Coordinates of C-alpha atoms in Angstrom, one line a residue:
Chain A
M1 CA -34.3 -3.0 -28.4
T2 CA -34.6 -4.7 -25.1
K3 CA -34.6 -8.5 -25.5
Y4 CA -36.5 -10.7 -23.1
F5 CA -35.7 -14.1 -22.0
H6 CA -38.9 -15.9 -23.0
N7 CA -40.4 -18.3 -20.6
S8 CA -39.1 -21.3 -22.5
K9 CA -36.6 -24.1 -22.5
P10 CA -33.2 -23.5 -21.0
E11 CA -30.9 -21.1 -22.9
M12 CA -27.5 -22.7 -23.2
C13 CA -24.8 -20.3 -21.8
K14 CA -21.1 -20.6 -21.3
I15 CA -19.4 -20.3 -17.9
I16 CA -16.7 -17.7 -18.5
K17 CA -15.3 -17.3 -15.0
I18 CA -15.5 -19.2 -11.7
M19 CA -14.5 -17.5 -8.4
E20 CA -14.1 -19.2 -5.1
E21 CA -16.0 -17.3 -2.4
N22 CA -15.3 -19.8 0.4
E23 CA -14.8 -23.6 0.6
D24 CA -18.3 -24.5 -0.5
T25 CA -19.5 -21.3 -2.3
R26 CA -18.5 -20.1 -5.8
T27 CA -19.5 -17.3 -8.1
F28 CA -20.1 -18.3 -11.7
S29 CA -20.0 -15.7 -14.4
I30 CA -22.2 -16.8 -17.2
K31 CA -22.4 -15.3 -20.6
L32 CA -25.9 -14.9 -21.8
P33 CA -26.6 -15.2 -25.6
F34 CA -27.7 -11.5 -25.7
T35 CA -28.2 -8.6 -23.3
P36 CA -31.6 -9.2 -21.8
K37 CA -34.0 -6.8 -20.0
K38 CA -32.2 -6.4 -16.7
P39 CA -33.3 -8.7 -13.9
K40 CA -34.1 -7.0 -10.6
P41 CA -32.6 -8.0 -7.2
G42 CA -34.6 -10.8 -5.7
Q43 CA -35.4 -12.4 -9.1
F44 CA -34.0 -15.8 -9.9
V45 CA -33.2 -18.2 -12.7
M46 CA -33.6 -22.0 -13.0
L47 CA -30.1 -23.2 -13.5
W48 CA -29.7 -26.5 -15.4
V49 CA -26.6 -28.7 -15.1
P50 CA -27.2 -30.8 -18.2
G51 CA -28.0 -34.3 -17.5
I52 CA -28.0 -33.8 -13.7
D53 CA -30.5 -31.4 -12.1
E54 CA -32.1 -28.0 -12.3
F55 CA -32.6 -25.6 -9.4
P56 CA -33.4 -22.0 -8.5
I57 CA -30.6 -19.5 -8.0
G58 CA -31.0 -15.9 -7.1
V59 CA -29.4 -13.3 -9.4
A60 CA -26.2 -12.0 -7.7
G61 CA -25.5 -9.4 -10.3
I62 CA -25.5 -8.6 -14.0
K63 CA -23.5 -6.5 -16.3
D64 CA -24.7 -6.4 -20.0
Q65 CA -24.5 -10.1 -21.1
I66 CA -22.7 -11.4 -18.0
L67 CA -24.8 -12.9 -15.4
E68 CA -23.4 -13.5 -11.9
L69 CA -24.7 -16.5 -9.9
C70 CA -23.3 -17.4 -6.5
V71 CA -23.9 -21.0 -5.6
A72 CA -23.4 -23.0 -2.5
K73 CA -22.6 -26.7 -2.7
V74 CA -25.6 -28.2 -1.0
G75 CA -26.9 -31.2 -3.0
E76 CA -26.3 -33.4 -6.1
G77 CA -27.0 -30.7 -8.6
T78 CA -24.8 -28.0 -7.1
K79 CA -22.1 -30.7 -6.6
A80 CA -22.2 -31.4 -10.3
L81 CA -22.1 -27.7 -11.0
F82 CA -18.9 -27.4 -9.0
E83 CA -17.3 -30.1 -11.2
L84 CA -17.8 -27.9 -14.3
E85 CA -15.1 -25.7 -15.6
Q86 CA -14.7 -22.4 -17.5
G87 CA -16.1 -22.9 -21.0
D88 CA -18.6 -25.5 -20.0
L89 CA -22.3 -25.0 -20.7
V90 CA -25.2 -24.6 -18.4
G91 CA -28.9 -23.9 -19.1
I92 CA -30.7 -20.8 -17.9
R93 CA -34.4 -20.2 -17.6
G94 CA -35.7 -17.0 -16.2
F95 CA -35.8 -14.4 -15.0
F96 CA -38.5 -15.4 -12.6
G97 CA -40.4 -14.0 -9.7
K98 CA -41.1 -10.7 -7.9
A99 CA -38.1 -8.6 -6.9
F100 CA -37.4 -6.5 -3.9
R101 CA -39.1 -3.1 -4.2
I102 CA -36.5 -0.4 -3.5
K103 CA -38.1 2.5 -1.6
K104 CA -36.5 6.0 -1.8
S105 CA -35.3 8.4 0.9
I106 CA -35.5 6.0 3.8
T107 CA -33.3 3.9 6.0
H108 CA -32.7 0.5 4.3
I109 CA -31.9 -2.3 6.7
I110 CA -30.6 -5.4 4.9
V111 CA -30.4 -8.6 6.9
G112 CA -28.8 -11.7 5.4
G113 CA -27.8 -15.0 6.7
G114 CA -25.7 -17.6 4.9
Y115 CA -26.8 -18.3 1.3
G116 CA -29.3 -15.5 1.3
M117 CA -26.5 -13.0 0.8
P118 CA -26.0 -13.1 -3.1
P119 CA -29.3 -11.5 -4.0
L120 CA -28.9 -9.0 -1.2
K121 CA -25.4 -8.0 -2.5
Y122 CA -27.1 -7.2 -5.8
L123 CA -29.8 -5.3 -3.9
I124 CA -27.3 -3.2 -2.0
E125 CA -25.5 -2.4 -5.3
E126 CA -28.7 -1.2 -6.8
I127 CA -29.7 0.8 -3.7
I128 CA -26.3 2.5 -3.7
K129 CA -26.7 3.3 -7.4
G130 CA -30.0 5.1 -7.0
R131 CA -29.5 6.6 -3.6
T132 CA -30.4 10.1 -2.6
E133 CA -28.9 12.0 0.4
Q134 CA -31.7 10.8 2.6
D135 CA -31.0 7.1 2.0
E136 CA -29.1 5.3 4.6
I137 CA -28.0 1.7 4.2
F138 CA -27.4 -0.7 7.1
V139 CA -26.2 -4.3 6.4
F140 CA -26.4 -7.0 9.0
E141 CA -24.9 -10.3 8.0
G142 CA -24.7 -13.5 10.0
A143 CA -22.9 -16.8 9.5
R144 CA -21.6 -19.7 11.6
T145 CA -18.0 -18.7 11.2
K146 CA -15.7 -16.1 9.6
E147 CA -15.1 -18.4 6.7
K148 CA -18.8 -18.7 6.0
L149 CA -19.5 -14.9 5.9
L150 CA -20.0 -14.0 2.2
Y151 CA -18.8 -10.7 0.6
V152 CA -17.0 -9.5 3.7
E153 CA -14.2 -7.8 1.8
L154 CA -16.6 -6.0 -0.5
L155 CA -18.9 -5.0 2.3
E156 CA -16.0 -3.7 4.5
K157 CA -14.8 -1.7 1.4
W158 CA -18.2 -0.1 1.0
K159 CA -18.3 0.6 4.7
K160 CA -14.9 2.3 4.4
E161 CA -16.2 4.4 1.4
K162 CA -19.1 5.4 3.6
K163 CA -21.6 3.8 1.2
I164 CA -23.1 1.6 3.8
D165 CA -22.8 0.6 7.5
F166 CA -21.9 -3.0 8.0
F167 CA -22.5 -5.2 11.0
P168 CA -21.2 -8.8 10.7
F169 CA -22.1 -11.5 13.2
T170 CA -20.8 -15.0 13.7
D171 CA -22.0 -17.8 15.9
D172 CA -18.6 -18.4 17.2
G173 CA -17.4 -14.8 17.4
S174 CA -14.6 -15.4 14.8
Y175 CA -15.6 -12.2 13.0
G176 CA -17.7 -9.2 14.0
K177 CA -19.9 -9.7 17.0
K178 CA -20.7 -13.1 18.5
G179 CA -24.4 -13.9 18.0
F180 CA -27.1 -13.4 15.5
P181 CA -27.8 -10.4 13.1
T182 CA -31.4 -10.2 14.4
E183 CA -30.0 -9.1 17.7
G184 CA -28.1 -6.3 16.0
V185 CA -31.2 -5.2 14.2
K186 CA -33.2 -5.1 17.4
E187 CA -30.6 -3.0 19.1
Y188 CA -30.5 -0.6 16.2
L189 CA -34.3 -0.3 16.0
N190 CA -34.5 0.5 19.8
K191 CA -31.8 3.2 19.4
D192 CA -33.2 5.0 16.4
N193 CA -36.9 5.1 15.6
E194 CA -37.3 8.4 13.9
K195 CA -36.9 7.7 10.3
S196 CA -38.9 5.4 8.0
V197 CA -37.3 2.0 7.6
V198 CA -37.7 -0.8 5.1
I199 CA -36.3 -4.2 6.1
Y200 CA -35.0 -6.5 3.3
S201 CA -34.0 -10.0 4.1
A202 CA -33.0 -13.3 2.7
G203 CA -31.5 -16.4 4.3
P204 CA -32.6 -19.2 6.6
E205 CA -36.4 -18.9 7.1
K206 CA -36.1 -19.4 10.9
M207 CA -33.9 -16.4 11.1
M208 CA -36.3 -14.4 8.9
K209 CA -39.2 -15.4 11.1
I210 CA -37.4 -14.2 14.2
L211 CA -36.6 -11.0 12.4
F212 CA -40.2 -10.6 11.3
D213 CA -41.5 -11.0 14.8
I214 CA -39.1 -8.4 16.1
C215 CA -39.8 -5.9 13.3
K216 CA -43.6 -6.1 13.2
N217 CA -43.7 -4.2 16.5
Y218 CA -42.1 -1.0 15.2
N219 CA -44.4 1.6 13.7
H220 CA -41.6 3.3 11.7
I221 CA -40.9 0.2 9.7
I222 CA -43.0 0.8 6.6
D223 CA -42.4 -2.5 4.9
I224 CA -40.7 -5.8 5.5
Q225 CA -39.6 -7.7 2.4
M226 CA -38.3 -11.2 2.7
S227 CA -37.3 -13.7 0.1
L228 CA -38.4 -17.3 0.5
A229 CA -36.5 -18.5 -2.6
D230 CA -34.9 -21.3 -0.7
R231 CA -37.8 -23.7 -1.3
H232 CA -38.4 -26.6 -3.6
M233 CA -39.5 -25.5 -7.1
R234 CA -40.1 -27.2 -10.4
C235 CA -41.5 -25.1 -13.1
G236 CA -40.5 -21.5 -12.0
F237 CA -43.5 -19.9 -13.8
G238 CA -46.5 -20.7 -11.6
L239 CA -47.8 -23.9 -13.2
C240 CA -46.9 -26.9 -11.2
G241 CA -47.8 -25.8 -7.7
A242 CA -44.8 -27.4 -6.0
C243 CA -43.9 -24.1 -4.2
V244 CA -47.4 -23.0 -3.1
V245 CA -47.8 -21.6 0.4
D246 CA -50.9 -21.6 2.5
P247 CA -53.5 -20.3 3.1
E248 CA -53.8 -18.0 0.1
G249 CA -52.3 -20.3 -2.5
L250 CA -49.4 -17.9 -3.3
R251 CA -46.7 -19.4 -5.5
I252 CA -43.1 -18.6 -4.4
C253 CA -42.0 -18.7 -8.0
V254 CA -44.3 -16.0 -9.4
D255 CA -46.2 -14.3 -6.5
G256 CA -42.8 -14.3 -4.6
P257 CA -40.1 -15.1 -3.9
V258 CA -40.0 -11.7 -2.3
F259 CA -43.1 -11.2 -0.1
S260 CA -44.3 -8.1 1.7
R261 CA -45.1 -7.7 5.3
E262 CA -48.8 -8.0 4.6
Q263 CA -48.3 -11.2 2.7
L264 CA -46.0 -12.7 5.3
E265 CA -48.3 -11.9 8.1
K266 CA -51.0 -14.1 6.7
M267 CA -48.7 -16.9 5.6
D268 CA -49.1 -20.1 7.7
D269 CA -46.0 -21.7 6.2
F270 CA -43.6 -18.9 6.9
G271 CA -41.0 -20.0 9.4
N272 CA -43.1 -23.1 10.2
Y273 CA -43.1 -25.6 7.4
S274 CA -42.2 -26.1 3.8
R275 CA -43.2 -28.7 1.3
L276 CA -41.0 -31.6 0.1
P277 CA -41.0 -32.5 -3.7
S278 CA -43.9 -34.9 -2.9
G279 CA -46.0 -32.1 -1.5
K280 CA -45.6 -33.5 2.1
K281 CA -45.2 -30.8 4.7
E282 CA -42.0 -30.7 6.6
E283 CA -41.2 -28.6 9.7
I284 CA -38.6 -26.0 9.2
Chain B
M1 CA -77.7 -16.6 -19.8
N2 CA -76.8 -19.7 -17.8
L3 CA -73.3 -21.1 -17.6
E4 CA -74.2 -24.1 -15.5
T5 CA -73.4 -27.5 -17.0
K6 CA -74.2 -31.1 -16.1
I7 CA -71.8 -34.0 -16.3
G8 CA -74.1 -36.9 -15.4
K9 CA -75.4 -36.2 -11.9
I10 CA -72.9 -33.5 -11.3
T11 CA -73.9 -29.9 -11.8
L12 CA -71.2 -27.2 -12.0
R13 CA -71.6 -23.4 -12.0
N14 CA -69.7 -23.3 -15.3
P15 CA -67.8 -25.7 -17.6
L16 CA -64.3 -24.8 -16.4
I17 CA -62.5 -27.4 -14.3
L18 CA -58.9 -27.2 -13.2
A19 CA -57.1 -30.1 -14.7
S20 CA -55.2 -32.6 -12.6
G21 CA -51.5 -31.9 -12.1
V22 CA -51.7 -28.2 -12.1
L23 CA -51.6 -26.3 -8.8
G24 CA -53.1 -29.4 -7.1
S25 CA -50.7 -30.2 -4.3
S26 CA -52.2 -27.9 -1.7
Y27 CA -55.7 -27.0 -0.7
S28 CA -54.7 -23.4 -0.9
S29 CA -53.9 -23.2 -4.6
L30 CA -57.0 -25.3 -5.5
N31 CA -59.1 -23.0 -3.4
R32 CA -57.5 -20.0 -5.1
I33 CA -58.3 -21.3 -8.6
Y34 CA -61.9 -22.2 -7.6
N35 CA -62.4 -18.7 -6.2
S36 CA -61.0 -17.2 -9.4
G37 CA -64.2 -18.5 -11.0
F38 CA -63.7 -22.1 -12.0
G39 CA -66.6 -24.6 -11.8
A40 CA -64.6 -27.2 -10.1
V41 CA -61.0 -28.3 -9.4
I42 CA -59.2 -31.6 -9.7
T43 CA -56.4 -32.6 -7.3
K44 CA -53.0 -33.8 -8.2
S45 CA -53.1 -37.6 -8.8
I46 CA -52.9 -39.3 -5.5
G47 CA -51.5 -42.7 -4.9
I48 CA -50.8 -45.0 -1.9
D49 CA -47.4 -43.8 -0.8
E50 CA -45.5 -40.6 -0.7
R51 CA -43.7 -40.1 -4.1
K52 CA -41.2 -37.4 -4.7
G53 CA -41.5 -37.6 -8.5
N54 CA -38.8 -37.3 -11.1
P55 CA -35.8 -35.0 -11.0
N56 CA -35.7 -31.5 -12.4
P57 CA -36.0 -30.2 -15.0
S58 CA -39.5 -31.6 -14.8
V59 CA -41.7 -28.8 -16.1
F60 CA -40.9 -26.1 -18.6
F61 CA -42.7 -24.0 -21.1
L62 CA -42.1 -24.0 -24.9
H63 CA -42.7 -20.4 -25.9
E64 CA -42.8 -21.0 -29.6
I65 CA -45.7 -23.4 -29.4
K66 CA -47.4 -22.0 -26.3
S67 CA -47.1 -25.4 -24.7
A68 CA -45.5 -27.1 -21.7
I69 CA -43.6 -30.3 -21.4
N70 CA -43.5 -32.1 -18.1
S71 CA -42.2 -35.2 -16.4
V72 CA -43.2 -34.6 -12.8
G73 CA -44.0 -38.3 -12.4
L74 CA -46.9 -38.4 -10.0
A75 CA -45.3 -36.6 -7.1
N76 CA -47.8 -36.7 -4.3
P77 CA -47.7 -37.1 -0.5
G78 CA -49.8 -40.3 -0.5
Y79 CA -53.6 -40.5 0.3
K80 CA -53.2 -40.6 4.1
L81 CA -51.6 -37.1 4.2
Y82 CA -53.6 -35.7 1.3
R83 CA -56.8 -36.3 3.3
E84 CA -55.8 -33.2 5.3
E85 CA -55.8 -31.0 2.2
L86 CA -59.2 -32.5 1.1
K87 CA -60.8 -31.8 4.4
I88 CA -60.0 -28.1 4.1
L89 CA -61.3 -28.0 0.5
I90 CA -64.6 -29.6 1.6
E91 CA -64.9 -27.3 4.6
K92 CA -64.5 -24.4 2.2
E93 CA -67.1 -25.9 -0.1
V94 CA -64.9 -26.1 -3.1
P95 CA -66.3 -28.6 -5.6
T96 CA -63.4 -31.0 -5.8
I97 CA -62.7 -34.0 -7.9
V98 CA -60.0 -36.4 -6.7
S99 CA -57.6 -37.9 -9.2
I100 CA -56.2 -41.2 -8.2
F101 CA -53.7 -43.6 -9.7
G102 CA -52.4 -47.1 -9.0
G103 CA -50.5 -49.9 -10.7
N104 CA -53.3 -52.4 -10.3
I105 CA -56.8 -52.9 -8.9
D106 CA -55.6 -53.4 -5.3
E107 CA -53.7 -50.1 -5.3
F108 CA -56.5 -48.2 -6.9
S109 CA -58.9 -49.7 -4.3
E110 CA -56.7 -48.8 -1.3
V111 CA -56.6 -45.1 -2.4
L112 CA -60.3 -45.0 -3.3
E113 CA -61.4 -46.6 0.0
G114 CA -59.0 -44.4 1.9
L115 CA -60.6 -41.2 0.7
D116 CA -64.2 -42.2 -0.1
D117 CA -65.7 -41.2 3.3
L118 CA -65.0 -37.6 2.5
P119 CA -67.8 -35.8 0.6
F120 CA -66.2 -34.6 -2.6
L121 CA -67.8 -34.6 -6.0
C122 CA -66.3 -37.7 -7.7
F123 CA -63.1 -39.6 -8.6
E124 CA -61.1 -39.3 -11.8
L125 CA -59.0 -42.3 -12.6
N126 CA -55.7 -41.4 -13.9
L127 CA -55.1 -44.4 -16.2
S128 CA -52.9 -42.6 -18.5
C129 CA -50.0 -40.6 -17.0
P130 CA -47.1 -41.0 -19.4
N131 CA -44.4 -40.1 -16.8
T132 CA -44.0 -43.3 -15.0
E133 CA -42.5 -46.7 -16.0
K134 CA -45.3 -48.9 -14.7
E135 CA -48.3 -47.1 -13.3
G136 CA -50.7 -45.2 -15.5
L137 CA -49.7 -45.7 -19.1
A138 CA -49.6 -49.5 -19.1
V139 CA -52.9 -49.6 -17.4
G140 CA -54.6 -47.1 -19.7
T141 CA -53.7 -48.8 -22.9
D142 CA -55.0 -52.2 -21.9
P143 CA -58.8 -52.5 -22.5
Q144 CA -59.2 -55.4 -20.1
L145 CA -57.5 -53.6 -17.3
V146 CA -59.4 -50.4 -17.9
Y147 CA -62.6 -52.4 -17.7
E148 CA -61.7 -54.3 -14.6
I149 CA -60.3 -51.2 -12.7
T150 CA -63.3 -49.1 -13.6
K151 CA -65.8 -51.9 -12.7
E152 CA -64.1 -52.6 -9.3
M153 CA -63.8 -48.9 -8.4
Q154 CA -67.4 -48.3 -9.4
K155 CA -68.5 -51.2 -7.1
R156 CA -66.6 -49.7 -4.2
T157 CA -68.1 -46.1 -4.2
S158 CA -71.4 -44.4 -4.7
K159 CA -69.5 -41.4 -6.2
P160 CA -69.3 -41.0 -10.0
I161 CA -66.1 -42.4 -11.6
W162 CA -64.6 -40.4 -14.4
V163 CA -62.0 -42.2 -16.5
K164 CA -59.2 -40.1 -18.1
L165 CA -58.0 -41.5 -21.4
T166 CA -54.6 -41.4 -23.0
P167 CA -54.2 -40.2 -26.5
N168 CA -51.0 -42.3 -26.8
I169 CA -52.9 -45.3 -28.3
T170 CA -54.0 -46.7 -31.6
D171 CA -57.7 -47.2 -30.9
I172 CA -59.3 -44.9 -28.3
F173 CA -62.8 -46.5 -28.9
E174 CA -61.7 -49.8 -27.5
I175 CA -60.5 -48.2 -24.3
A176 CA -63.5 -45.9 -24.1
E177 CA -65.8 -48.9 -24.5
A178 CA -64.0 -50.7 -21.8
A179 CA -64.5 -47.8 -19.4
I180 CA -68.2 -47.5 -20.3
K181 CA -68.7 -51.2 -19.8
G182 CA -67.0 -50.9 -16.5
G183 CA -69.5 -48.3 -15.3
A184 CA -67.7 -45.0 -15.9
S185 CA -69.8 -41.9 -15.4
A186 CA -67.8 -39.7 -17.8
L187 CA -64.9 -40.0 -20.2
V188 CA -62.1 -37.4 -19.9
A189 CA -60.0 -36.9 -23.0
I190 CA -57.1 -36.3 -23.3
N191 CA -54.1 -36.6 -21.1
T192 CA -50.7 -35.3 -22.3
L193 CA -49.0 -36.6 -25.4
K194 CA -45.7 -38.4 -25.2
A195 CA -43.0 -35.9 -26.0
M196 CA -39.4 -35.1 -25.6
I197 CA -36.9 -32.2 -26.0
I198 CA -33.2 -32.6 -26.6
D199 CA -30.7 -29.8 -26.1
I200 CA -28.5 -29.8 -29.2
Y201 CA -25.5 -28.1 -27.6
S202 CA -25.1 -30.4 -24.5
K203 CA -26.6 -33.2 -26.6
K204 CA -28.8 -34.3 -23.7
P205 CA -32.5 -34.7 -23.2
I206 CA -33.6 -31.7 -21.1
L207 CA -36.1 -33.4 -18.9
G208 CA -34.6 -35.1 -15.9
F209 CA -36.7 -38.2 -16.7
K210 CA -35.7 -37.7 -20.4
R211 CA -39.2 -38.4 -21.7
G212 CA -42.3 -36.4 -20.8
G213 CA -45.8 -35.3 -21.8
L214 CA -46.9 -32.3 -23.9
S215 CA -49.7 -30.1 -22.9
G216 CA -50.9 -26.6 -24.0
A217 CA -51.9 -25.0 -27.3
A218 CA -50.1 -27.4 -29.5
I219 CA -52.3 -30.3 -28.5
K220 CA -55.7 -28.6 -28.8
P221 CA -56.6 -29.8 -32.3
I222 CA -55.7 -33.4 -31.1
G223 CA -58.0 -33.1 -28.1
I224 CA -60.8 -31.7 -30.2
R225 CA -60.5 -34.6 -32.6
F226 CA -60.6 -37.1 -29.8
V227 CA -63.6 -35.5 -28.2
Y228 CA -65.4 -35.2 -31.6
D229 CA -64.8 -38.9 -32.3
L230 CA -65.9 -40.0 -28.8
F231 CA -69.0 -37.9 -29.0
E232 CA -69.9 -39.2 -32.4
R233 CA -69.6 -42.8 -31.1
F234 CA -70.7 -42.5 -27.5
G235 CA -72.4 -39.2 -27.2
E236 CA -75.7 -40.7 -26.4
T237 CA -74.3 -43.1 -23.8
I238 CA -71.9 -41.0 -21.6
P239 CA -70.8 -37.4 -21.0
I240 CA -67.4 -36.3 -22.2
V241 CA -65.0 -33.9 -20.5
G242 CA -62.6 -32.2 -22.9
V243 CA -59.0 -31.4 -22.1
G244 CA -56.0 -30.2 -24.1
G245 CA -54.6 -26.8 -24.9
I246 CA -57.5 -24.6 -23.9
N247 CA -56.3 -21.1 -23.7
S248 CA -59.4 -18.9 -24.2
G249 CA -63.1 -18.9 -23.7
Y250 CA -63.4 -19.6 -27.4
D251 CA -61.4 -22.8 -27.0
V252 CA -63.9 -23.8 -24.4
I253 CA -66.7 -23.3 -26.9
E254 CA -64.9 -25.3 -29.5
Y255 CA -64.6 -28.3 -27.1
L256 CA -68.3 -28.0 -26.2
L257 CA -69.2 -28.0 -29.9
A258 CA -67.0 -31.0 -30.4
G259 CA -69.1 -32.8 -27.7
A260 CA -67.7 -32.0 -24.3
S261 CA -70.1 -31.3 -21.4
A262 CA -67.3 -29.6 -19.5
V263 CA -63.6 -28.9 -20.0
E264 CA -60.4 -29.1 -18.0
V265 CA -57.9 -26.3 -18.2
G266 CA -54.3 -26.7 -17.1
T267 CA -51.3 -25.2 -18.8
A268 CA -53.1 -21.9 -19.5
I269 CA -53.2 -21.2 -15.8
G270 CA -49.4 -21.2 -15.3
I271 CA -49.1 -17.5 -15.5
K272 CA -48.6 -14.5 -13.2
Y273 CA -52.3 -13.7 -12.7
P274 CA -54.5 -16.8 -13.1
E275 CA -57.5 -14.7 -11.8
N276 CA -57.4 -12.5 -14.8
K277 CA -57.2 -15.4 -17.2
T278 CA -60.3 -17.0 -15.6
N279 CA -62.2 -13.8 -15.9
L280 CA -61.3 -13.5 -19.5
F281 CA -62.4 -17.1 -20.2
I282 CA -65.8 -16.4 -18.6
Q283 CA -66.2 -13.1 -20.4
Q284 CA -65.4 -14.7 -23.8
I285 CA -67.8 -17.5 -23.2
K286 CA -70.5 -15.0 -22.3
K287 CA -69.7 -12.8 -25.3
Y288 CA -70.0 -15.8 -27.6
M289 CA -73.2 -16.9 -26.1
H290 CA -74.6 -13.4 -26.3
E291 CA -73.6 -13.0 -29.9
Q292 CA -74.9 -16.4 -30.9
K293 CA -78.1 -16.0 -28.9
V294 CA -77.3 -19.1 -26.9
E295 CA -79.1 -19.3 -23.5
S296 CA -77.4 -22.3 -21.9
I297 CA -74.3 -24.4 -22.2
S298 CA -76.3 -27.5 -23.0
E299 CA -77.4 -25.9 -26.4
L300 CA -73.7 -25.9 -27.4
I301 CA -72.7 -29.5 -26.4
G302 CA -72.1 -31.5 -29.6
G303 CA -73.2 -28.5 -31.7
A304 CA -70.6 -29.3 -34.4
H305 CA -72.3 -32.6 -35.1
N306 CA -75.5 -31.3 -36.6
D307 CA -74.9 -31.8 -40.3

């Protein structure tokens, strides 16, 4: 029988492994109390560091009872998480939100920047698993420097195995091409516009907005799916309203975090402003 | 069959009002809930200055009792910024009630006067939020303060003043009487109940603020009792708005029978498809009225008191 994580208080889970991805990013393997209904790429959990903070983290992978969460040290809560060790407990609520919808027999273009990569890594794994001969996978990743690029070894390995094509970009040119992944996508779209394409993206909203504005002009792009999970959230289940976006009143935590082209097109907030915990608007 | 209801001078298309604190930070979610079929919506409680509220976890659900616990702590952008949200709601003709809070008369006055020029329905005074050290709770448990604040606010505006009461008190009649004497146009009962959850493995309170307030199905019988008691004592004097744990159209009917003229719904809306829930509520209310051969909401109000 499939067990569900109920929408309830945090389930206490043990950290069983911690892996350093780079100087400020780590992957935590967390043992869930049972094997749950499998979360989909793009869904997230609320991760509680007892006594300190709770914040949303996208699922980076799952195997049976072992949940993989890749976390960057960005604030008080994540800093406290980095002080925890193997065997320590964290609380998990979830799985929340709408996932990426994987289309079949198309060209998948996956564009990630910085901390948007963990859910995309899980997405790529799932696309590879279910692929047909017609599926093609192109991954564009951007970061400031070589050190900041996530999953490079894994992605290069998949490229070598001809599972994906991989195009890394860095601001300083220390790995891959110098520049932004959006430029790589544009170049690709201009070259090949025969086959149906779906764009999947997660990362800095500014980057996604630029990407969206590029992609909306191509007719062979059948959907653009972007995750806005990087916003302030409280409840995770659609009650509090902390993550609402204008003008339709969509909630990032249940109506998103992955939104479709149609939804993004109408969204005033997208790429422009987000809301602080007080509800005050802040420019992105 | 007519679902319209009157709370004093205010007429709503049906008795469903979105409770304060739920989806109330942006005009867009308030507009969405109104369009789903509610009679009116209430904003998040607004104060003078921007407040980021308490640290997370600040809201989570308790599956086993279909309830939520929260310690959001009056997060709001301050009335000056919130005006922008209100203007859009008014432009869209959403019947809006503005919840305000303050630590004393001066603070309440500043917020009230800073918003009063906008043509929304009325004010709801949040005298009873359990999630702050000073504001709210202390105010709402002191009859003299409740009287003075209500009186002063009533003097400063021509809009109706609703007073939201706390259940975290020994004698609700004393406070209700103070609000009535101060000139309240309606009593709203109840706010959340003081509550707390401790994780037994980390041995820590789960809420970031440690203590919080309980809402949802678990508190419905408590809300019903308060509304019943208030109606019995003051039903002739002042309309009552019932709040607490409403999760179906039948729960709405129960509150009406206890004596409420309208109800506020909060926790039940925290789901994937609030639109479906609103539809269900309305259908259930209509079904009941049809079965019971009831033509209007007013026939139900206080219906459980006819012994």
